CSV table of C-alpha atoms and ligand atoms in Angstrom, one decimal:
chain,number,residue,atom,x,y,z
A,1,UNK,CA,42.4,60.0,47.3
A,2,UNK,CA,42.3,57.9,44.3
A,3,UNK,CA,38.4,56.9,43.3
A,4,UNK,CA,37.7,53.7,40.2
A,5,UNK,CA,34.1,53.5,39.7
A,6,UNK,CA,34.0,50.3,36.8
A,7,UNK,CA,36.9,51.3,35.2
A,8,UNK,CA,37.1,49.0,32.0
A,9,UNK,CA,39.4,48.8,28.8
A,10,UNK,CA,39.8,46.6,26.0
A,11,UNK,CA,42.6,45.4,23.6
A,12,UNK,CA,42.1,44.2,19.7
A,13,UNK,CA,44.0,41.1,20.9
A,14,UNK,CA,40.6,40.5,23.1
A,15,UNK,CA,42.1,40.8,26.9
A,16,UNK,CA,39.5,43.0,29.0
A,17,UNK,CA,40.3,44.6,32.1
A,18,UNK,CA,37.0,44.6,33.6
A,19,UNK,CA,34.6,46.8,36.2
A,20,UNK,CA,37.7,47.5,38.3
A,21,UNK,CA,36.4,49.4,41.5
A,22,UNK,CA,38.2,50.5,44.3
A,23,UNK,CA,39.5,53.7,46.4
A,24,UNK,CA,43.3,54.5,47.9
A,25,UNK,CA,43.4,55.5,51.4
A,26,UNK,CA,45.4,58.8,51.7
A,27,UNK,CA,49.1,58.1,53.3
A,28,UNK,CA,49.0,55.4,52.4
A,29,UNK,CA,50.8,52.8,49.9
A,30,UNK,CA,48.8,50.5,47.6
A,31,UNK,CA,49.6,47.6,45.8
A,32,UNK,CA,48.3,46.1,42.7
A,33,UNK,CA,49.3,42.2,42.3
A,34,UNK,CA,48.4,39.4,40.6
A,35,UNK,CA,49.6,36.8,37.7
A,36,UNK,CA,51.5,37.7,35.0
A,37,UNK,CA,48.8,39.4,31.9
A,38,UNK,CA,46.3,39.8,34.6
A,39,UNK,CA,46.1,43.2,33.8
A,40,UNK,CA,48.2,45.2,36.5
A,41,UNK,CA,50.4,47.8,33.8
A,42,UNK,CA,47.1,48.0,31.7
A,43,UNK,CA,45.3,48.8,35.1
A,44,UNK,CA,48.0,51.9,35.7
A,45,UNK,CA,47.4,52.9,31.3
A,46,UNK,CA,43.9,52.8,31.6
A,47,UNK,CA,43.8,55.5,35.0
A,48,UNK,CA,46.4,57.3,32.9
A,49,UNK,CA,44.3,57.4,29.8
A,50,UNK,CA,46.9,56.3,28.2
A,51,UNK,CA,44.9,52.9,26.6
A,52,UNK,CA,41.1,53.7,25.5
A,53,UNK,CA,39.3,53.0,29.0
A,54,UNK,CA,35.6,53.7,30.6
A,55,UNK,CA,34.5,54.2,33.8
A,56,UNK,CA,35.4,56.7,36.2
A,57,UNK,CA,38.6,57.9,37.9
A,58,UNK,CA,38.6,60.7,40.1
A,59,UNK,CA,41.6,62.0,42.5
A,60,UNK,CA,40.4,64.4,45.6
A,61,UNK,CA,36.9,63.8,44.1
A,62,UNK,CA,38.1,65.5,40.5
A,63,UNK,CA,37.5,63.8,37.2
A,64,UNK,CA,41.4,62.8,36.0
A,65,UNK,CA,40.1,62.5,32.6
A,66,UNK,CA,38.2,65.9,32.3
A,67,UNK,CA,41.9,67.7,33.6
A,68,UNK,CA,44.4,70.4,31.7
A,69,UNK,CA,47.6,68.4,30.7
A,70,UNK,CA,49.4,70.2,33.2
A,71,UNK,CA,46.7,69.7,36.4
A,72,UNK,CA,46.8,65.7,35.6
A,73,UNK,CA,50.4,66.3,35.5
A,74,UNK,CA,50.3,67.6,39.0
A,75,UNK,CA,48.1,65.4,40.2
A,76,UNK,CA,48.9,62.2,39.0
A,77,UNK,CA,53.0,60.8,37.8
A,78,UNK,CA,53.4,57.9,36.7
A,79,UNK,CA,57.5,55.7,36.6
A,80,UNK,CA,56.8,53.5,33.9
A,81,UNK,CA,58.5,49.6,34.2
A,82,UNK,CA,61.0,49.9,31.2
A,83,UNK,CA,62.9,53.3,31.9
A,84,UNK,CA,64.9,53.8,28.2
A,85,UNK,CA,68.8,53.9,29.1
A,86,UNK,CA,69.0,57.5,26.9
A,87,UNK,CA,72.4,59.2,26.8
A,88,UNK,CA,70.9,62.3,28.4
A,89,UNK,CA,72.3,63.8,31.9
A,90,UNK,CA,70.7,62.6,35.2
A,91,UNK,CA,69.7,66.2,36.2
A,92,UNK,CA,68.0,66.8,32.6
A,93,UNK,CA,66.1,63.6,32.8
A,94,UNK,CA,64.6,64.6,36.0
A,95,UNK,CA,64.5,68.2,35.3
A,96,UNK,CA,61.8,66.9,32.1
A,97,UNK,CA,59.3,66.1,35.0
A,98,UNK,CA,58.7,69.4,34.5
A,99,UNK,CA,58.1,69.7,30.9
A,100,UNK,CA,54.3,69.5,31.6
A,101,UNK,CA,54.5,72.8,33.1
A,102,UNK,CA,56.2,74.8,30.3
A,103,UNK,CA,54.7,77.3,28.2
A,104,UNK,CA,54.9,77.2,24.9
A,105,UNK,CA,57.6,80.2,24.1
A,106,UNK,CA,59.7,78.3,27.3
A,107,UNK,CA,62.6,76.2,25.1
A,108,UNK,CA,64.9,76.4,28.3
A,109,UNK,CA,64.4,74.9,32.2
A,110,UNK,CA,64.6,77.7,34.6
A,111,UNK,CA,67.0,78.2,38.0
A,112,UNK,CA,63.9,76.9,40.2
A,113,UNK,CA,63.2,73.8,38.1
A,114,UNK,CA,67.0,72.9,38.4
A,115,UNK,CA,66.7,73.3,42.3
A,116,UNK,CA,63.4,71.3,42.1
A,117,UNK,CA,65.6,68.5,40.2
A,118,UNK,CA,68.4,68.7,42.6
A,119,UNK,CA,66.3,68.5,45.8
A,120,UNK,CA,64.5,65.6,44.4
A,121,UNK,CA,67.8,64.0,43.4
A,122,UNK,CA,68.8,64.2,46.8
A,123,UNK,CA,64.7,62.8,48.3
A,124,UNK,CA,65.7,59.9,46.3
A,125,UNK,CA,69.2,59.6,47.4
A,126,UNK,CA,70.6,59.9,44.2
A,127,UNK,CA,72.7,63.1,45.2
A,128,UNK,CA,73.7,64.4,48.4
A,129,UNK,CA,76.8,66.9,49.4
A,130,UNK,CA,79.6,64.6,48.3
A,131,UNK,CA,77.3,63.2,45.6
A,132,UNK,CA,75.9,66.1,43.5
A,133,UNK,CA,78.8,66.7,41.2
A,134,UNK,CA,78.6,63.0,39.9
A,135,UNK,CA,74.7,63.2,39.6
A,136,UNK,CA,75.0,66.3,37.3
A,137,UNK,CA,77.4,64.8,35.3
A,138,UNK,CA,76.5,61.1,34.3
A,139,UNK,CA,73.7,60.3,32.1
A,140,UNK,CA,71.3,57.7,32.4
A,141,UNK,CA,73.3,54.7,30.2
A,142,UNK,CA,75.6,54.9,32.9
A,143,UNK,CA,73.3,54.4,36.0
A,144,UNK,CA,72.5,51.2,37.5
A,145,UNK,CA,69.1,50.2,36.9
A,146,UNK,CA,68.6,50.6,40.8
A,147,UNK,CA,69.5,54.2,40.3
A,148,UNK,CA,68.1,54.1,36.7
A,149,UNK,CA,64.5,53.3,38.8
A,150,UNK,CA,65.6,56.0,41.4
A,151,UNK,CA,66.2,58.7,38.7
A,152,UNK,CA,62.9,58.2,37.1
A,153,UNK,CA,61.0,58.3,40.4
A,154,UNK,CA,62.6,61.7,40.8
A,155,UNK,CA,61.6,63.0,37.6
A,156,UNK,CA,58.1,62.1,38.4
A,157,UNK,CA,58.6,63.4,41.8
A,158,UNK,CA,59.4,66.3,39.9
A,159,UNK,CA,55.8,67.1,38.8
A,160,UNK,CA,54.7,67.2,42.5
A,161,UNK,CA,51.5,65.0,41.7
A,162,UNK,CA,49.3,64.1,44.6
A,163,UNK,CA,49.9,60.3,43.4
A,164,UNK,CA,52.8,58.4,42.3
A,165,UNK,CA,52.0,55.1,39.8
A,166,UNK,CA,55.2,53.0,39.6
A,167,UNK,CA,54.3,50.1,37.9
A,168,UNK,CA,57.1,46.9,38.6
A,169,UNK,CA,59.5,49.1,40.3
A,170,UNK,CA,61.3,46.8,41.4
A,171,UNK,CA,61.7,44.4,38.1
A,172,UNK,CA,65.5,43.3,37.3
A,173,UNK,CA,66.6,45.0,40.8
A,174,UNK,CA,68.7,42.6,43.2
A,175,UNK,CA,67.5,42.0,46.8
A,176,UNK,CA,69.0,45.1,48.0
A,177,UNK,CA,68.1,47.7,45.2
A,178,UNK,CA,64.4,46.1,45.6
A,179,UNK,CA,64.5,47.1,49.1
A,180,UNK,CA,66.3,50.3,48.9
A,181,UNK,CA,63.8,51.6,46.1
A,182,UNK,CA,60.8,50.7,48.0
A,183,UNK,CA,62.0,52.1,51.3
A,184,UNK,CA,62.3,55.7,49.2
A,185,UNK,CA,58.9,55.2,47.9
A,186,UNK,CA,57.7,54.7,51.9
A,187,UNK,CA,60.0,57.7,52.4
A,188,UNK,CA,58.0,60.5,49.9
A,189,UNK,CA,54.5,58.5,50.9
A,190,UNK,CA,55.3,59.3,54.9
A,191,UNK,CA,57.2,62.9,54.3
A,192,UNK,CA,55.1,64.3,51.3
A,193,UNK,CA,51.2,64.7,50.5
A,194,UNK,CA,52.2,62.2,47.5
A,195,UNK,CA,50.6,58.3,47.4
A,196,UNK,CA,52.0,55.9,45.8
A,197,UNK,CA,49.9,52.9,43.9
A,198,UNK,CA,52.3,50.4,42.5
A,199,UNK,CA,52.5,47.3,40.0
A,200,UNK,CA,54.2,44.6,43.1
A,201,UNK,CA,55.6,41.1,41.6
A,202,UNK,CA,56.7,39.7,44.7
A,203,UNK,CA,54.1,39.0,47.6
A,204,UNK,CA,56.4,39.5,50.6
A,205,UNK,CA,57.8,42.9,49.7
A,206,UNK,CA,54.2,43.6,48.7
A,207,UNK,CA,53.1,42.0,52.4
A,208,UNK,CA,56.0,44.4,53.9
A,209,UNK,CA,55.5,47.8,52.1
A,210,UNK,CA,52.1,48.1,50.8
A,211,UNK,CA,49.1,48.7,53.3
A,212,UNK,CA,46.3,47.9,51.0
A,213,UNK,CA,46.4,45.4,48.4
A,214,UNK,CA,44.3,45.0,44.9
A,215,UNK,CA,45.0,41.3,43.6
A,216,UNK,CA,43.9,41.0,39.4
A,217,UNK,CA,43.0,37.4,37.8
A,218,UNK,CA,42.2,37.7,34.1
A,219,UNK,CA,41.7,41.1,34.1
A,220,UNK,CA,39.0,41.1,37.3
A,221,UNK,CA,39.4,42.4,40.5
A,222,UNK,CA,39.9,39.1,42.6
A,223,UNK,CA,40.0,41.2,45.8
A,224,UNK,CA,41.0,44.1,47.4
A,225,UNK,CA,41.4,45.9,51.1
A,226,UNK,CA,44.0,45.5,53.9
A,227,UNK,CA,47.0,43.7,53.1
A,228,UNK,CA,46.3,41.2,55.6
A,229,UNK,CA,43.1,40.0,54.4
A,230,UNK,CA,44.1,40.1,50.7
A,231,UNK,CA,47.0,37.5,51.7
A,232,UNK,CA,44.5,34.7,52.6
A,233,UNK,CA,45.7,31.5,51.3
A,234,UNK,CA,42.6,30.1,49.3
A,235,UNK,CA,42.0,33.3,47.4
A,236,UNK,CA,46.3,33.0,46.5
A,237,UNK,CA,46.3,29.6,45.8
A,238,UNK,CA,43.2,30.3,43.1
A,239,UNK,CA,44.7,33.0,41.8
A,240,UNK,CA,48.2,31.7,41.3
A,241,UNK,CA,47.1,28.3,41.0
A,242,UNK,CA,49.2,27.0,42.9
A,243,UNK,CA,50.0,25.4,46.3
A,244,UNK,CA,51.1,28.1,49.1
A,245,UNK,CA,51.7,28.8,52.4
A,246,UNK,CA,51.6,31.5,54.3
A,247,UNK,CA,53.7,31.6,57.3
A,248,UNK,CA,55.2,34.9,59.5
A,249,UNK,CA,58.3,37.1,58.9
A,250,UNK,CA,60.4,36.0,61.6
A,251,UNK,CA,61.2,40.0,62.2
A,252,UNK,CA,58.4,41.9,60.9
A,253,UNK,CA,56.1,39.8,61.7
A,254,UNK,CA,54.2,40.6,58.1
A,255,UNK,CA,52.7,37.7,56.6
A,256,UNK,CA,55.1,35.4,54.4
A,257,UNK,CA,53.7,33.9,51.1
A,258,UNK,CA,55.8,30.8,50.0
A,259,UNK,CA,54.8,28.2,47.4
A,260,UNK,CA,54.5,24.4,48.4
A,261,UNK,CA,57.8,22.9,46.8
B,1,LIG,P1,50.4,42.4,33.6
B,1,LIG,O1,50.9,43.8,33.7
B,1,LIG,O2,49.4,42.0,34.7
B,1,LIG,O3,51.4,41.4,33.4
B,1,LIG,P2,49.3,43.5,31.1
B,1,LIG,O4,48.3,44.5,31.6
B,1,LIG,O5,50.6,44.0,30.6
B,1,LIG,O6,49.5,42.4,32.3
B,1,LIG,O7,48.6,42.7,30.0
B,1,LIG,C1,47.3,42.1,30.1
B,1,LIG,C2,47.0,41.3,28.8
B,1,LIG,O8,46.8,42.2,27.8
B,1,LIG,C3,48.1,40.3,28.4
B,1,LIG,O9,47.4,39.2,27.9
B,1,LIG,C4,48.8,41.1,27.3
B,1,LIG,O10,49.3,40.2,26.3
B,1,LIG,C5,47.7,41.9,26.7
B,1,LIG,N1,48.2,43.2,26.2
B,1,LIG,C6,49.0,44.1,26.9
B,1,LIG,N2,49.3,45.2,26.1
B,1,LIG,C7,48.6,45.0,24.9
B,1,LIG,C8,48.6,45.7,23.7
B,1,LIG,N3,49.1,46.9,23.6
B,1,LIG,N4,47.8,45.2,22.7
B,1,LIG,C9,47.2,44.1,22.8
B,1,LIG,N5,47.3,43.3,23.9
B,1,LIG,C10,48.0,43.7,25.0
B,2,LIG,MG1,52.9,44.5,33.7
């Protein structure tokens, strides 16, 4: 699905993200870890374009570089980690997902992207029978920021791209948003032709959710591959540098990354 051939980028300040390589398994949810500035959001800007990067990244075998605005808007969405808290109307801010797709002379949405809006409102949970009257009606200042998360991965969900990038979704939630916004990212993986690749702080919702992981230190790909194999103990403790250990979720048996304190 998704191909990096040596993707690099560079910043004035001097950080490089450097000769990142690796390929997304279709179905499939990846995760992208590592210490903070070890790259991870400048990873996601650089397959975006949206930081001066070289290399090569190709979805389904296609140059994303080389695409229309609106083909690398179908093809690739990305949920950024600071969603702004504008006073606009849930159902507008997703409906912009499809802005993209308008032509020029097109000021106004149309009845099918408002349906589109709606049905991904309800995908994410964020309307539903009793619910859709409310989710027309508030606008995003007055959303959680669990619902604040879920209203921007609608919009993106929105543009129908083959590939979701959601970088730190899961920043500022509590335990129970965190889960509840990665189970509907599992949800649209396992129901839709969309992947997801996502920027994952914490290992053990990483170790749960993701099935392949790509660990950064200092902008260098430190591994990548199975979750399993990523979550090795030596290659943590380098990483993080610090003192770990890795036992097993009592009922998901996943593995379970804990520091030595
Ligand atoms: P992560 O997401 O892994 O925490 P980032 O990719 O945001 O790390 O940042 C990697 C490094 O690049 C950090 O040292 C950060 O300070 C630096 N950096 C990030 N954005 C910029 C920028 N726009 N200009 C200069 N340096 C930046
Ligand atoms: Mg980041």
């Amino acid at each position: 699905m998704l191909q990096l051939e040596h993707v690099s980028a560079a910043y004035p300040s001097g950080f490089k993200l450097q000769d990142i390589c690796f390929e997304t398994t279709e179905g499939r949810i990846t995760g992208i870890i590592g210490p903070n500035g070890s790259g991870k959001s400048t990873l996601l800007k650089a397959i975006c374009r949206d930081v001066p990067a070289q290399g090569s990244v190709k979805v389904q075998g296609k140059d994303l570089w080389r695409m229309s605005v609106a083909e690398r808007a179908r093809t690739v969405a990305i949920v950024p980690q600071n969603i702004e808290k504008l006073p606009v109307p849930v159902l507008e801010f997703v409906m912009m997902g499809r802005t993209p797709f308008k032509k020029w002379h097109q000021l106004s949405y149309s009845e099918a992207d408002r349906a589109l809006a709606l049905e991904k409102l309800r995908q994410v949970g964020l309307a539903g029978d009793a619910k859709d009257e409310n989710a027309l009606k508030r606008t995003l200042d007055q959303l959680s920021g669990g619902e604040r998360q879920l209203a921007a991965i609608a919009r993106a969900l929105c543009q129908e791209p083959q590939l979701l990038l959601l970088d730190e979704p899961t920043a500022n939630l509590d335990l129970a948003h965190q889960v509840s916004v990665l189970q509907v990212v599992a949800k649209v993986v396992s129901e839709t032709s969309t992947d997801a690749l996502l920027v994952i702080h914490d290992i053990n919702l990483a170790s749960a959710f993701c099935h392949n992981l790509l660990c950064l230190s200092c902008g260098k790909m430190a591994a990548a591959g199975e979750t399993d194999s990523v979550l090795a103990r030596d290659l943590l403790e380098k990483v993080y540098g610090t003192g770990l250990c890795i036992g097993q979720h009592p009922l998901n048996g996943r593995p379970l990354v804990l520091p030595q304190i």
